[in-house]
Amino acid sequence: MKFRSQRVAYLFFATSLALFVLQIIFGFIMGFAHMGYDVLHEIIPFNAARTSHINLLVLWLLSGFMGAAYYIVPEEADRKLYSEKLAVLQWAALVIVGVIALIGFQFGWWEGRKFLEIPRPLDYLVVIDVLLFIFNIGMTALRSERFTTTGSVLLLGLTAAALLYLPGMITFESQVIDSYFRWWVVHLWVEGVWELIMGGIMAYLLIKLTGIDREVIEKWLYIIVGFTFLSGILGTGHHYYYIGAPEYWLIVGGVFSALEPLAFLGMALYAVTMARRGGMRHPNRIALFWTVGCGVMSFVGAGFLGFAHTLPQVNLWTHGTLITAMHGHMAFWGAYVMLVLGMISYAMPQMTGRKLFDGWVPEWAFWTSNVGMIGMTGAFAVAGIAQVYMERKIGMDFLAVQEAIEVHFAGLILAACLLTLGVLMFVWNFIQYGVPSDEAIRDS
Amino acid sequence: MLSKSQARLFFIGGTIFFSTIFILLTVDTVANIDPRQHTENLTKSVIHGKQIWEAENCMGCHTILGEGAYYAPELTKVVDRRGKEWISVFLRDPEAMFPGQRRMVKYDFSDQDIEDVIAFLAWIGEIDTNGFPPEPDLMPATTITSVAATSASEPPAYFNNVCVACHAFQGNGGNVGPALDSVGQRYTRNELDLWLADPPSVKPGTAMPNLNLSDATRTELVEWLLTLK
Ligand code: HEM
Ligand code: HEM
Ligand SMILES: [Fe+2]
């Protein structure tokens, strides 16, 4: 760690991991409900569990991105953070909004629009909070002599993500238009601007961990994020096939979303090539594992499994089934969860000065959680394919089909236990690192 | 090979170009949406129905237009599938219709609320969705051969709207309750009348709900059931 003020990142990382564990608990509630054990129905009905599960996911990933930015931007700008106090304030506000939202969900205070369930009054607080954040890192960048490409791409991604939150806050009377603009947030986030954030953080980690020349890494960064937008913007059309939007979206969405995996393939090749070229010289091998793993698994989850149901001929049958859940889990895991965990793995030894990356705990955390997630994806896939055939192709009754596929949710839960074990090991490692210390500044 | 500044140009140029096309297509979509979604039918009742839909987060269990959660049935065509009457009975007490099944939340809706939710669902069902949800295109594993019971007269409308959800008649319908093809052999007019008036009082704990039938509907149903020999 170069500047003392980078240590605020710790608060965000700790928050991320705490919310991640909570997210998983809600996941189990839903897994059991699907298996026929909806025992918490009276207290936490399925819709409350689901809303909590996916909003916690988004919230903790955003918290992780913010922590990453507070850590990376000062270093890329080569000056201390504009205001550490403001960052702490912004963190506290984020936590308060998050906690209120989570409690509100349990009492039915929500908007009922998937992924955008945070009620309107809290939306305004989120916007203010994000503006504070952007202001803080923006000023850090502006006050510096030079600001790198990596830093700029990260900052651009974060700013664009904040702007794209706004279309989700407009009220529409028509469900069709409502849904149309809901995707401006959801799709243009995960398949657009969040990929800039991903590209930025990954470039930073690769520069630090492989020692390869910045110019080379940053050139490829531009090419990859160029591909992201080339395909991902019009690729939004893959959500417009069957919601009442005009027919031309079948072609536009089909062609451009079919190109989206190229950006993820680029990301995977880029991570693997840089890691091999740079050799595994950096002592923090586990951070490199997560970084390269992020490139590879995002290609599997987003690129490959996304492609599997993105063509309109296929999507007609799989739209809104467990196939979507299969893809959603692996894509979020590969692209964003592994990214944030990679950043945490890299930053913790730097911030605390303790080098706890060598033992078996972090390594097993990596493998166990990944094997668990692959198993979960497999369980969702089998359940999803069975559902599509029985319900959509043959026309069996919904509930009869769900009963027939209950057994795959037992598989899901088993795999989820592995994943959880891995995540808990990661958290344990995080706790062992302790809090940032001033000695760490001298160290590096 | 590209230089870094060329790569940057590719990124910035591509982004501006494709964002512009996307915005133009969005303008076109919004401008041409009226005939596809029948904006003229977007009444106050439909809009209120949508508000209830969001306030109760029905999307947290169901999908609509294929979006939402995968825990409960897809509802885009539910009005076609079940009919308004069935849905209004169902929404008053979801569990009664599907005893022992996966559970929906029981809401305290007023009659007006129920009417508006159904209006919303009916409006959704009219949207031109480019063919979603698709018709099943594989033959059902078992084709139901209808029992040759041609002697029976056409069932009353209420039977087709509500009772078939649980009971089969001539091979079509639900299997929550027994098939009713020969129920007239087993019961007298009086027994059937008592049963339909309030099943749980006849047989405590039965899965058949009290449907609060009007006297006229009940009589019509009983008379028809008696013809099923
Ligand atoms: C990291 C990137 C990605 C993430 C995190 C992600 C996540 C998700 C999630 C959560 C959904 C469900 C959304 C909802 O119904 O509200 C979804 C849907 C979808 N995704 Fe992705 N995705 C990613 C990339 C991709 C890519 C690259 C493709 C195409 C090649 C793709 C194709 C699709 C399609 C077609 C659907 C709609 C499924 C349906 O009709 O139900 N995704 N994605
Ligand atoms: C213990 C582990 C987990 C279990 C048992 C679990 C289970 C579930 C279930 C049952 C659903 C709802 C599907 C439905 O609507 O019926 C769901 C949704 C979702 N979960 Fe998880 N989950 C777990 C962990 C995770 C993790 C680690 C992530 C992030 C990578 C994640 C991301 C999501 C997303 C994005 C959705 C929405 C998917 C969609 O709408 O298509 N979950 N999860
Ligand atoms: Fe998408």
CSV table of N, CA and C and ligand atoms in Angstrom, one decimal, chain A residues 183 187 190-191 235-236 238-239 260, ligand 3:
chain,number,residue,atom,x,y,z
A,183,TRP,N,-34.3,-3.0,-18.5
A,183,TRP,CA,-33.0,-3.6,-19.1
A,183,TRP,C,-31.9,-2.7,-19.3
A,187,HIS,N,-29.3,-5.1,-18.0
A,187,HIS,CA,-28.4,-5.6,-19.1
A,187,HIS,C,-27.2,-4.6,-19.3
A,190,VAL,N,-24.5,-5.3,-16.5
A,190,VAL,CA,-23.7,-6.5,-16.4
A,190,VAL,C,-23.0,-6.8,-17.8
A,191,GLU,N,-23.6,-6.4,-18.9
A,191,GLU,CA,-23.0,-6.7,-20.2
A,191,GLU,C,-22.5,-5.5,-20.8
A,235,GLY,N,-26.8,-5.7,-28.2
A,235,GLY,CA,-27.1,-7.0,-27.6
A,235,GLY,C,-28.3,-7.0,-26.6
A,236,THR,N,-28.5,-5.8,-26.0
A,236,THR,CA,-29.7,-5.6,-25.1
A,236,THR,C,-30.9,-6.2,-25.8
A,238,HIS,N,-31.5,-9.0,-26.8
A,238,HIS,CA,-31.9,-10.3,-26.5
A,238,HIS,C,-32.9,-10.4,-25.3
A,239,HIS,N,-33.1,-9.2,-24.7
A,239,HIS,CA,-34.2,-9.2,-23.7
A,239,HIS,C,-35.5,-8.6,-24.3
A,260,GLU,N,-21.4,-11.1,-28.3
A,260,GLU,CA,-20.9,-10.8,-26.9
A,260,GLU,C,-19.9,-11.7,-26.3
C,3,FE,FE,-28.4,-9.5,-21.3
